[in-house]
PDB file of C-alpha atoms and ligand atoms in Angstrom:
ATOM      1  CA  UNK A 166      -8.078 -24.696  -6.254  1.00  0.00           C
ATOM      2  CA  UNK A 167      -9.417 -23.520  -3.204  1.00  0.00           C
ATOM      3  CA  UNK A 168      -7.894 -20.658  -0.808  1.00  0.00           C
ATOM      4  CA  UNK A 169      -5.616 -21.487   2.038  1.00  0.00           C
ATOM      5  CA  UNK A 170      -6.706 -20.743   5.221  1.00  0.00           C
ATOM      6  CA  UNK A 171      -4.411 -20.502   8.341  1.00  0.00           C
ATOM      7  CA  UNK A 172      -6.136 -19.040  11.303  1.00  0.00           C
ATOM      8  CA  UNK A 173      -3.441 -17.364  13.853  1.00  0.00           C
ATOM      9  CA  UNK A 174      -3.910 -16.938  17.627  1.00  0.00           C
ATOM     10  CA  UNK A 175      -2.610 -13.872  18.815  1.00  0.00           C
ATOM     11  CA  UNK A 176      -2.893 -11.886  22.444  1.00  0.00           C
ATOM     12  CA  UNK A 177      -4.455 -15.255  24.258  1.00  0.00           C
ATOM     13  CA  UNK A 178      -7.848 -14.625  22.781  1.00  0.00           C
ATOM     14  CA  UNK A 179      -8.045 -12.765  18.941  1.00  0.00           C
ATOM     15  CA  UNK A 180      -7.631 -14.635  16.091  1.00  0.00           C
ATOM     16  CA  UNK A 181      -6.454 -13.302  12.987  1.00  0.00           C
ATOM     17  CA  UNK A 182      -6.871 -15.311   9.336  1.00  0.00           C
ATOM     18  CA  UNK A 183      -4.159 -15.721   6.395  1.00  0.00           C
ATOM     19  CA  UNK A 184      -6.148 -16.184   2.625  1.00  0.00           C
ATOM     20  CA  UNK A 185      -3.600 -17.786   0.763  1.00  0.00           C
ATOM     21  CA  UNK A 186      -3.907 -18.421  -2.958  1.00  0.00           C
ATOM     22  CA  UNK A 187      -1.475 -20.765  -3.873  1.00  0.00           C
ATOM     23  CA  UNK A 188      -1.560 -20.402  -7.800  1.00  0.00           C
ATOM     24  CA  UNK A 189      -1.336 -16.878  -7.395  1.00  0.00           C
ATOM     25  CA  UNK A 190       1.031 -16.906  -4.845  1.00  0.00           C
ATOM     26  CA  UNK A 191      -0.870 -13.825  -3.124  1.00  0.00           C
ATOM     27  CA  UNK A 192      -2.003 -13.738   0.698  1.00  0.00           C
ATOM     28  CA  UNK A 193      -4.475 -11.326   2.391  1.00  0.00           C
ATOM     29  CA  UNK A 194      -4.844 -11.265   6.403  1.00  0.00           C
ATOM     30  CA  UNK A 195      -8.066 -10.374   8.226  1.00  0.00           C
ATOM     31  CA  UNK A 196      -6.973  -8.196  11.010  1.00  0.00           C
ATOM     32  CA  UNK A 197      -4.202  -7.858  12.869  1.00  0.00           C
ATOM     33  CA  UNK A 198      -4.136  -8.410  17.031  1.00  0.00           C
ATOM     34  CA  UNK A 199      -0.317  -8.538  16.678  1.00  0.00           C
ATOM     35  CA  UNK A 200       2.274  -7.918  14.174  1.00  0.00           C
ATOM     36  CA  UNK A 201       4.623 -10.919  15.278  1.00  0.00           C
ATOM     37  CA  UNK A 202       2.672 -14.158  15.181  1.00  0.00           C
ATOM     38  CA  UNK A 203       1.271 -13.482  11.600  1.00  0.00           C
ATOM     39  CA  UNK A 204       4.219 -12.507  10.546  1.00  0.00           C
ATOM     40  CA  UNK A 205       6.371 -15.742  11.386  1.00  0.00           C
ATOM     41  CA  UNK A 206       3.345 -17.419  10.160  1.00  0.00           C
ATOM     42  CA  UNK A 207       3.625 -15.629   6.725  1.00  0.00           C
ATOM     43  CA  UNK A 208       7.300 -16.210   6.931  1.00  0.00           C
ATOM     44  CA  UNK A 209       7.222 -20.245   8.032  1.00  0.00           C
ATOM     45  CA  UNK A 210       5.167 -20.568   4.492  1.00  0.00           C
ATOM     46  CA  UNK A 211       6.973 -18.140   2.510  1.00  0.00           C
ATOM     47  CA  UNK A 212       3.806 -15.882   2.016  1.00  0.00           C
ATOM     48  CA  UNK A 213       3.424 -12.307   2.025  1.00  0.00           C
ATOM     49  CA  UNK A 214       1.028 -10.046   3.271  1.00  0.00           C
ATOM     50  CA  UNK A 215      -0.380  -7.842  -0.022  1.00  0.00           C
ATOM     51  CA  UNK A 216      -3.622  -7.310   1.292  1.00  0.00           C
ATOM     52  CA  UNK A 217      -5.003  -6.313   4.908  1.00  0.00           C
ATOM     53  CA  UNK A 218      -8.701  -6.795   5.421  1.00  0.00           C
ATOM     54  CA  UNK A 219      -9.682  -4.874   8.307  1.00  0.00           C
ATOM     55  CA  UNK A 220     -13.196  -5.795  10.051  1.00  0.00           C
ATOM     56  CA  UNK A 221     -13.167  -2.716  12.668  1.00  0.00           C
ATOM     57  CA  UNK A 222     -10.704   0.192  14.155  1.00  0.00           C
ATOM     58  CA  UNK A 223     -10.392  -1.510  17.590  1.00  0.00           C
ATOM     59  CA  UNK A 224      -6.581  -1.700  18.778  1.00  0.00           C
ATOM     60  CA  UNK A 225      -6.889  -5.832  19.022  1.00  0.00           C
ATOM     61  CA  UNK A 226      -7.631  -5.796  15.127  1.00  0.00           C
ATOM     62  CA  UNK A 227      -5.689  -3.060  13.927  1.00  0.00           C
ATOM     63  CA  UNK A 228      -1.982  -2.791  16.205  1.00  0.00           C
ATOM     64  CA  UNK A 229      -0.321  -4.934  13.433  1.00  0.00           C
ATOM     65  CA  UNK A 230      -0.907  -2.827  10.490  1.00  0.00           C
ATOM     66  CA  UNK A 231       1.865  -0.785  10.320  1.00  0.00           C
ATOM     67  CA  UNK A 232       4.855  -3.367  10.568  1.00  0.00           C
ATOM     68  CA  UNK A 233       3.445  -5.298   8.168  1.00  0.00           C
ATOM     69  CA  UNK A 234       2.953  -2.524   6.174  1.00  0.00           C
ATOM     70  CA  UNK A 235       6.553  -1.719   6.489  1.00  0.00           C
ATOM     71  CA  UNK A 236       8.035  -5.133   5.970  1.00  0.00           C
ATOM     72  CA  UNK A 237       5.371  -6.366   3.495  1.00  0.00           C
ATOM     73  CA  UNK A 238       4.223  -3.788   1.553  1.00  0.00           C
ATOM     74  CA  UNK A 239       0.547  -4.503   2.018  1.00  0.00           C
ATOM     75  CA  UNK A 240      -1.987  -2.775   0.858  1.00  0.00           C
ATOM     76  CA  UNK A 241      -4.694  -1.921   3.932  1.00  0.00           C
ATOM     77  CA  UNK A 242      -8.091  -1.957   3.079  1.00  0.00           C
ATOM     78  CA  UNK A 243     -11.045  -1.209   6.118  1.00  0.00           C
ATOM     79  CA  UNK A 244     -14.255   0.167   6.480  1.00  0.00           C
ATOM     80  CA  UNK A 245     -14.716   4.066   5.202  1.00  0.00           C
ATOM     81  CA  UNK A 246     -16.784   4.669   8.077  1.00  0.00           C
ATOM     82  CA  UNK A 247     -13.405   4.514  10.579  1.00  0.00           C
ATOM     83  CA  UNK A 248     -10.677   4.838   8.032  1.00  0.00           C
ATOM     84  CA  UNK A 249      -9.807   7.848  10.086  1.00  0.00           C
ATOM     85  CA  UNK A 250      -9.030   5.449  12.897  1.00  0.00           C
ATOM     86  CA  UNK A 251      -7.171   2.587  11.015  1.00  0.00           C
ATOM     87  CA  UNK A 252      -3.547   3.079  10.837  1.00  0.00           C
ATOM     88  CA  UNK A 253      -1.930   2.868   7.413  1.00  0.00           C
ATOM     89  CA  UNK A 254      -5.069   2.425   5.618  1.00  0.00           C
ATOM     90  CA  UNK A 255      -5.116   2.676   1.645  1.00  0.00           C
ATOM     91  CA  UNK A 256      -8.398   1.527   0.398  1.00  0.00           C
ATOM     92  CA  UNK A 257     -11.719   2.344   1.615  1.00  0.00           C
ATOM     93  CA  UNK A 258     -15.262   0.744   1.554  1.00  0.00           C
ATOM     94  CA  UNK A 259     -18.311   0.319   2.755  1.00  0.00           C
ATOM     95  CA  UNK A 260     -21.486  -2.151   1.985  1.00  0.00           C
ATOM     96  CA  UNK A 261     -21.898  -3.863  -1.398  1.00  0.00           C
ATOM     97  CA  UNK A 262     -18.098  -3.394  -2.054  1.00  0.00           C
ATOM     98  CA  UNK A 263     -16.117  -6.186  -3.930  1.00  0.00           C
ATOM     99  CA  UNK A 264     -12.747  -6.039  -3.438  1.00  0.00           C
ATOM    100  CA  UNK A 265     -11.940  -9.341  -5.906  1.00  0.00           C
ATOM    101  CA  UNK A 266      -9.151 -10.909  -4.511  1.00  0.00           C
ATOM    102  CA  UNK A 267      -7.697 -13.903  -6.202  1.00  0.00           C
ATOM    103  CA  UNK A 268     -10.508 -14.130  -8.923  1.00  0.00           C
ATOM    104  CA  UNK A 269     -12.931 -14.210  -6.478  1.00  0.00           C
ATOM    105  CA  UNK A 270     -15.469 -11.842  -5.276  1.00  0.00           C
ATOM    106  CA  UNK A 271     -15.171 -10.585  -2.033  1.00  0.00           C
ATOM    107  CA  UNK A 272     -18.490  -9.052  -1.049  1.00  0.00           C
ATOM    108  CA  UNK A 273     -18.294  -6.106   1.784  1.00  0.00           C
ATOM    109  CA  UNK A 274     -21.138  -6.212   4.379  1.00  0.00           C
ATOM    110  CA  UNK A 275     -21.509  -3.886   6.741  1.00  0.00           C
ATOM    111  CA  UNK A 276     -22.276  -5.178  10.415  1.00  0.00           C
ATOM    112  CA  UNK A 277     -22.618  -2.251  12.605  1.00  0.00           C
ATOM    113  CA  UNK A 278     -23.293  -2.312  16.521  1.00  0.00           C
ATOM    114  CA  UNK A 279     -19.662  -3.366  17.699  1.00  0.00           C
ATOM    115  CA  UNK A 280     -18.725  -0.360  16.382  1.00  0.00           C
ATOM    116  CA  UNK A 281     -20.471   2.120  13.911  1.00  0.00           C
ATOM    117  CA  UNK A 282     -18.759   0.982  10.444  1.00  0.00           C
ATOM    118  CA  UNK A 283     -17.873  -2.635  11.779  1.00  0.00           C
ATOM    119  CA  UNK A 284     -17.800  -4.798   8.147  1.00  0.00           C
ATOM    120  CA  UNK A 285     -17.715  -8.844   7.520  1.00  0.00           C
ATOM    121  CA  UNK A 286     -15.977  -9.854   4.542  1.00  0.00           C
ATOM    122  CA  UNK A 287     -18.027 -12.988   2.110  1.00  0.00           C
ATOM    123  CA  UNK A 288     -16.114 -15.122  -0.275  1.00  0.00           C
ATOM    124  CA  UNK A 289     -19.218 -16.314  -1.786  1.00  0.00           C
ATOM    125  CA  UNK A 290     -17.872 -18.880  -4.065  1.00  0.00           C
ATOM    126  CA  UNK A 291     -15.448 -20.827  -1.320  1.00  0.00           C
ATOM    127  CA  UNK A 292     -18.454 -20.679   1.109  1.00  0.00           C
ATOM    128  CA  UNK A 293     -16.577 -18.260   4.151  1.00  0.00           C
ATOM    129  CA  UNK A 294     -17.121 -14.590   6.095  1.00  0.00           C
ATOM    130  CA  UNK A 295     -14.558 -13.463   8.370  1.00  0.00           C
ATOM    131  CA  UNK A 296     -16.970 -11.609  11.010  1.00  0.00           C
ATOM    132  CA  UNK A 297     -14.648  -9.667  13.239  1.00  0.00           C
ATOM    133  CA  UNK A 298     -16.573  -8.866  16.283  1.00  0.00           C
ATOM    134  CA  UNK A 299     -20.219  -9.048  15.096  1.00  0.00           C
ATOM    135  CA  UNK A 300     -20.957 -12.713  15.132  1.00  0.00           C
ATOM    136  CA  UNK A 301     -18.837 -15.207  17.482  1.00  0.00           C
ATOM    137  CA  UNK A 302     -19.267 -18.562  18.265  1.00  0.00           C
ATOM    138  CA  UNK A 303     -22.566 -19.042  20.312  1.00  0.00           C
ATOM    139  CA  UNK A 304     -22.716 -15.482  21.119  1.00  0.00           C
ATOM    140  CA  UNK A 305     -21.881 -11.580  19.396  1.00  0.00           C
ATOM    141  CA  UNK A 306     -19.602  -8.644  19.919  1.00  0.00           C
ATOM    142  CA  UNK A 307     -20.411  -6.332  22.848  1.00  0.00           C
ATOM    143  CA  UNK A 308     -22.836  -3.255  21.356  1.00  0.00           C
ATOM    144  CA  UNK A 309     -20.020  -0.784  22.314  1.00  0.00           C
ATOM    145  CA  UNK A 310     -21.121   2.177  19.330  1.00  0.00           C
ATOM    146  CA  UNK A 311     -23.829   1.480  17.725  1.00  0.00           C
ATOM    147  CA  UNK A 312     -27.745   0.328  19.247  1.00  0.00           C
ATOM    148  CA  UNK A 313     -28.757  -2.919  20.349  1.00  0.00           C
ATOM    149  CA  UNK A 314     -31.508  -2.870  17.016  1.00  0.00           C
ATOM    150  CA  UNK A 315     -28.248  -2.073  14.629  1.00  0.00           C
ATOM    151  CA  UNK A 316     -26.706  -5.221  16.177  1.00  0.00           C
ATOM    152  CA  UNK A 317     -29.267  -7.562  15.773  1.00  0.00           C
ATOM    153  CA  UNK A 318     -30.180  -6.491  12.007  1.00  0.00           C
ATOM    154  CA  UNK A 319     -26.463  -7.245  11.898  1.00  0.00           C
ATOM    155  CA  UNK A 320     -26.066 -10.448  13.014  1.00  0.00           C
ATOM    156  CA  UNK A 321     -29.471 -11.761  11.377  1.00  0.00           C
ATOM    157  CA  UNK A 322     -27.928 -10.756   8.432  1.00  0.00           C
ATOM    158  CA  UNK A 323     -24.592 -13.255   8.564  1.00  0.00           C
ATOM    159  CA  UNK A 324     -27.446 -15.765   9.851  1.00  0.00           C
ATOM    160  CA  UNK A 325     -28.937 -15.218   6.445  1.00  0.00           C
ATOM    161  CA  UNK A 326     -25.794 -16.529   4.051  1.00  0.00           C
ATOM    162  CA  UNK A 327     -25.897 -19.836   3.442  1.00  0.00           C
ATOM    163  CA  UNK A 328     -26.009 -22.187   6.181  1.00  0.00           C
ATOM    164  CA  UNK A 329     -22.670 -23.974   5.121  1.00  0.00           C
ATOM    165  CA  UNK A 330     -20.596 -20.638   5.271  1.00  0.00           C
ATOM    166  CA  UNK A 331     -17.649 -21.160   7.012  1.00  0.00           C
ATOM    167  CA  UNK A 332     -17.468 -17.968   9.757  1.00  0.00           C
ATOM    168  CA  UNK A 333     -13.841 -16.877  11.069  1.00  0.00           C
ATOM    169  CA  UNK A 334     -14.533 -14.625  13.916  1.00  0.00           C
ATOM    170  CA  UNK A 335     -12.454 -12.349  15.663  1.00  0.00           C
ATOM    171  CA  UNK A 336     -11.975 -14.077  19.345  1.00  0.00           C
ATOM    172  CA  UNK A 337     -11.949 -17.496  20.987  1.00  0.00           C
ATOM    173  CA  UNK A 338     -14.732 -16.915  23.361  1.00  0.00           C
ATOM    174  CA  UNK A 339     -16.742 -19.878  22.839  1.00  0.00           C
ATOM    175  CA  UNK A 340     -16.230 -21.634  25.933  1.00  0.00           C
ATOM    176  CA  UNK A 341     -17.845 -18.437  27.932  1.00  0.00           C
ATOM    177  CA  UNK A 342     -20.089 -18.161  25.061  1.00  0.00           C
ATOM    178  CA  UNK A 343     -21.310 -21.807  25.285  1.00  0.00           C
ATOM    179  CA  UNK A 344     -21.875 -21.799  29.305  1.00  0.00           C
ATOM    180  CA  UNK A 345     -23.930 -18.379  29.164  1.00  0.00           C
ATOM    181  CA  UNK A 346     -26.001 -19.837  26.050  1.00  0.00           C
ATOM    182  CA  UNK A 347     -26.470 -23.185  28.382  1.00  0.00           C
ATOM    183  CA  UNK A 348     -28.106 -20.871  31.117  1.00  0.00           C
ATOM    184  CA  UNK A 349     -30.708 -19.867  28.300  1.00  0.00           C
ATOM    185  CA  UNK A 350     -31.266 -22.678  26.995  1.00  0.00           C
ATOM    186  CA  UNK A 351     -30.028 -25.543  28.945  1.00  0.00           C
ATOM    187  CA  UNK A 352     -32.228 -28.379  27.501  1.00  0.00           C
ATOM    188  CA  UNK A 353     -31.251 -27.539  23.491  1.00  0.00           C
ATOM    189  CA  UNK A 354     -29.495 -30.989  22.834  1.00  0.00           C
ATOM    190  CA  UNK A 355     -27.530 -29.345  19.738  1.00  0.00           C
ATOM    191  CA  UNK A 356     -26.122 -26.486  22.391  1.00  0.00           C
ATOM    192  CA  UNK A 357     -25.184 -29.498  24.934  1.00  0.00           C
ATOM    193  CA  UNK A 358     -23.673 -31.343  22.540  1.00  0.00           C
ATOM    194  CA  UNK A 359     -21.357 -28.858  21.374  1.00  0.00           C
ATOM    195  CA  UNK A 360     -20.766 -27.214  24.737  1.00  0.00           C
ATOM    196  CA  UNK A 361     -19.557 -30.654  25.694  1.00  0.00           C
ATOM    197  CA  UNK A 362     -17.184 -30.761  22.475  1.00  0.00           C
ATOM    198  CA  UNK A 363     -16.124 -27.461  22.931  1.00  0.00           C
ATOM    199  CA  UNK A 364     -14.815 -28.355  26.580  1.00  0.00           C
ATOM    200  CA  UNK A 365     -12.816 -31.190  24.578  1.00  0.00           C
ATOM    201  CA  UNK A 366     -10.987 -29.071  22.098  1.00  0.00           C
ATOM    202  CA  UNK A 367     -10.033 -25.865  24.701  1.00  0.00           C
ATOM    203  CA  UNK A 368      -9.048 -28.903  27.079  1.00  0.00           C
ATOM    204  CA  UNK A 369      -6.349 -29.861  24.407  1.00  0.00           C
ATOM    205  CA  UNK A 370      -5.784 -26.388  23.684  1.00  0.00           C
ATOM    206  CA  UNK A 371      -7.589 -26.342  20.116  1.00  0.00           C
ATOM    207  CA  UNK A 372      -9.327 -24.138  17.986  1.00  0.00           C
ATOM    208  CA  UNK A 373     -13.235 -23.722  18.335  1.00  0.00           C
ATOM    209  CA  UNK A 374     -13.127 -21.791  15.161  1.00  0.00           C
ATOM    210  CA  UNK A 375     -14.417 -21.796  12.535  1.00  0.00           C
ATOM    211  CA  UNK A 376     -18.246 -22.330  13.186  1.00  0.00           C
ATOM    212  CA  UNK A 377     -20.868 -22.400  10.560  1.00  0.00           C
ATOM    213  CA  UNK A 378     -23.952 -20.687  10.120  1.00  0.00           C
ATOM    214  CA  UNK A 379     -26.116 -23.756  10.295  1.00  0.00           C
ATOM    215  CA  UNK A 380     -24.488 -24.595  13.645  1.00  0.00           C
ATOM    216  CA  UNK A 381     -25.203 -21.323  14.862  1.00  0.00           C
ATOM    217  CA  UNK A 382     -28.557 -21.055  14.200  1.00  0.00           C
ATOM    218  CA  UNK A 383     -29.022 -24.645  16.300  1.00  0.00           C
ATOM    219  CA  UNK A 384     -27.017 -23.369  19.116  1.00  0.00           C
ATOM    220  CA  UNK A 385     -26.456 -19.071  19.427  1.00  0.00           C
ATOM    221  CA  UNK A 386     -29.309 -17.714  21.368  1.00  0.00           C
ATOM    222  CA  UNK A 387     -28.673 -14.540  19.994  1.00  0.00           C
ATOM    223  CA  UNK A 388     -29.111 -15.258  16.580  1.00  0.00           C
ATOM    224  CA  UNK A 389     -32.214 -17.407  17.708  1.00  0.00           C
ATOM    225  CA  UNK A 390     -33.705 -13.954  19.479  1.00  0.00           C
ATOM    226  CA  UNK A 391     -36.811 -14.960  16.995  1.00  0.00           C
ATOM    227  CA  UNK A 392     -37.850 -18.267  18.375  1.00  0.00           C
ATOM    228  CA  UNK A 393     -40.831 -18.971  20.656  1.00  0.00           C
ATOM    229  CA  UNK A 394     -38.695 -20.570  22.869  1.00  0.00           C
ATOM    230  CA  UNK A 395     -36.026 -18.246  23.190  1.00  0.00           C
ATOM    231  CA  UNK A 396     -38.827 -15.329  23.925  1.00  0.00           C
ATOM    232  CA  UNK A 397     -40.324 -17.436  26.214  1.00  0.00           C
ATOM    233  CA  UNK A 398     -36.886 -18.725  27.836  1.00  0.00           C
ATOM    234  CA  UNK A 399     -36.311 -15.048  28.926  1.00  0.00           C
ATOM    235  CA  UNK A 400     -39.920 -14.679  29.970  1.00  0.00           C
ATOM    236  CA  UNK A 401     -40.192 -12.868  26.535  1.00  0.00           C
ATOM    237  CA  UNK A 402     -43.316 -14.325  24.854  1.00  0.00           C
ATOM    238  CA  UNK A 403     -44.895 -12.007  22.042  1.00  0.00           C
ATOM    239  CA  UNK A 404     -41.906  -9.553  22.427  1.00  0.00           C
ATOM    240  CA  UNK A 405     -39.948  -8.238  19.241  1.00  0.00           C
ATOM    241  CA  UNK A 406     -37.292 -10.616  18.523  1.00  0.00           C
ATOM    242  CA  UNK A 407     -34.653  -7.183  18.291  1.00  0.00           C
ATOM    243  CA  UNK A 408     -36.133  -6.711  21.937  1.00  0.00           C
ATOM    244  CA  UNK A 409     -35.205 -10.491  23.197  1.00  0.00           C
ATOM    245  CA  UNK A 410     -31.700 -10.167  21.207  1.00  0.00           C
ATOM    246  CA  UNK A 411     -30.610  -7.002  23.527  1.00  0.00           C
ATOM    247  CA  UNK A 412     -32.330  -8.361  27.122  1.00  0.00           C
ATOM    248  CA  UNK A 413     -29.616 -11.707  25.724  1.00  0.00           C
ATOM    249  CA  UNK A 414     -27.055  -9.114  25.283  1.00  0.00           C
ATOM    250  CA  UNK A 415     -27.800  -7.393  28.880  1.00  0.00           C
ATOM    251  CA  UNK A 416     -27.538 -10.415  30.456  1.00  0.00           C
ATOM    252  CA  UNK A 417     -24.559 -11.748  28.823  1.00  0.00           C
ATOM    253  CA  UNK A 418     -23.032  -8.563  30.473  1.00  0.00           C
ATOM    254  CA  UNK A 419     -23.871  -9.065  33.665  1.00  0.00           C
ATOM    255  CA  UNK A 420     -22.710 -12.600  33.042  1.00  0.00           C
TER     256      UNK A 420
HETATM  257 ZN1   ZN B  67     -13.530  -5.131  18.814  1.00  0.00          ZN
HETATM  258 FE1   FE B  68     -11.843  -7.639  19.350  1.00  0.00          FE
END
C-alpha cells in the first residue's frame, strides 16, 4: 500500500509533510516550521512522529524539533554538514544515504546553495522528493550559503529524477513564483496556463503543492536556464546555462 501523505501549512507560508505508513503504523515528518499544527495533525489521525527528516538548519524548518521530540519520541535525522545547527538531532547523513523507512528506500541527495549541506529526500519506489528550499514551484530557494553554480548543479539534479516524481517543497510561493516566471517568459502557454490555475487554487485558499518534475521543466525558468529561449529571453544567447540560472536568480531578487 502506498504511503500517506498529509502536507501541513504552518507560519502562513512553510509547509511541512507527514509520511504515514499505515500497515506499519509508523509516521516520519519533513521539517518542522512549527511544533503545533503537525502535532494536532499527528494527533487528529492518531499518528506519531518516530522519524524527523530535516532538509536544512534554517529556524522555519527546524523550531519544531524539540517538542516533538519531547512528546513523541522521534528520532531526528538531518544533514551532517549542519547537524551542529539542528536542534535535537540523532542521526546524521549526507549524499547517497538510505535511511529505509517503511521498507522503502529513502535515497539522501544533497542540494547545496540554500545553504551549504541543504539535502532532498527520494522515495524512489512511490515516485516523491521532499525538496526543502532547493526546488519550489516555478522558481528555487534564495542562494543564501553556498554559489549560484552549487545551486544550479542542485536543482538540475531534482530536474533529473523522473519526470512523474511528486516534489513537496518547503514554501507556498508559487503565486510570486508564477508572476516573476511570466515576466521571463510570458508567451510559454504551459507557464500561462498554470499561472492562471494557480490564481484559482490560492483564490480558494488551496494548496499549489505538490508539483512534478515534468511540470517544472514546462514551466520553472530556472530549471530551464539551458534552453535557447530562456538564454535568449534574458538577452543570454550562447551563455553557460549555470550563468543564465544566477542572472534568473538576480533578478528574481530584485523582483
Ligand atoms: Zn530555508
Ligand atoms: Fe524556508
Amino acid at each position: 500500500m502506498a504511503l500517506e501523505l498529509v502536507q501541513v501549512a504552518c507560519r502562513g507560508d512553510n509547509y511541512a509533510v507527514l509520511i504515514h505508513d499505515k500497515t506499519l503504523g509508523v509516521t516520519a515528518v519533513v521539517d518542522t516550521p512549527a511544533a503545533e499544527p503537525i502535532m494536532a495533525a499527528l494527533d487528529q489521525r492518531g499518528w506519531v512522529a518516530n522519524e524527523i527528516w530535516t532538509t536544512h538548519h534554517h529556524g522555519d524548518h527546524t523550531e519544531g524539533h524539540l517538542a516533538l521530540k519531547a512528546r513523541y519520541g522521534s528520532v531526528i535525522i538531518g544533514p551532517r554538514a549542519e547537524a551542529d545547527k539542528i536542534p535535537g538531532i540523532d542521526r546524521s547523513v549526507s549524499d547517497g544515504a538510505n535511511l529505509r523507512f517503511a521498507g522503502r528506500d529513502v535515497l539522501v541527495i544533497a542540494t547545496p546553495g540554500h545553504t551549504l549541506g541543504h539535502v532532498a529526500y527520494y522515495i524512489p519506489d512511490e515516485g516523491v522528493a521532499f525538496v526543502g528550499d532547493t526546488l519550489f514551484a516555478m522558481g528555487c530557494g534564495r542562494v543564501m550559503e553556498g554559489t549560484m553554480d552549487d545551486m544550479w548543479r542542485s536543482v538540475r539534479k531534482l530536474a533529473d529524477l523522473p519526470a512523474q516524481t511528486l516534489i513537496y517543497c518547503g514554501h507556498e510561493y508559487t503565486a510570486a513564483n508564477a508572476r516573476f516566471s511570466l515576466t521571463i517568459e510570458p508567451n510559454n502557454p504551459d507557464l500561462k496556463a498554470r499561472a492562471a490555475h494557480v490564481e484559482r487554487l490560492r483564490a480558494q485558499g488551496l494548496s499549489t503543492i505538490p508539483t512534478t518534475i515534468g511540470l517544472e521543466l514546462l514551466t520553472n525558468p530556472f530549471v530551464r536556464a539551458e534552453l535557447d529561449s530562456v538564454k535568449e529571453a534574458v538577452g543570454m544567447a550562447g551563455k553557460p546555462a549555470s550563468a543564465v540560472f544566477a542572472e534568473l536568480r538576480e533578478r528574481k531578487n530584485r523582483a
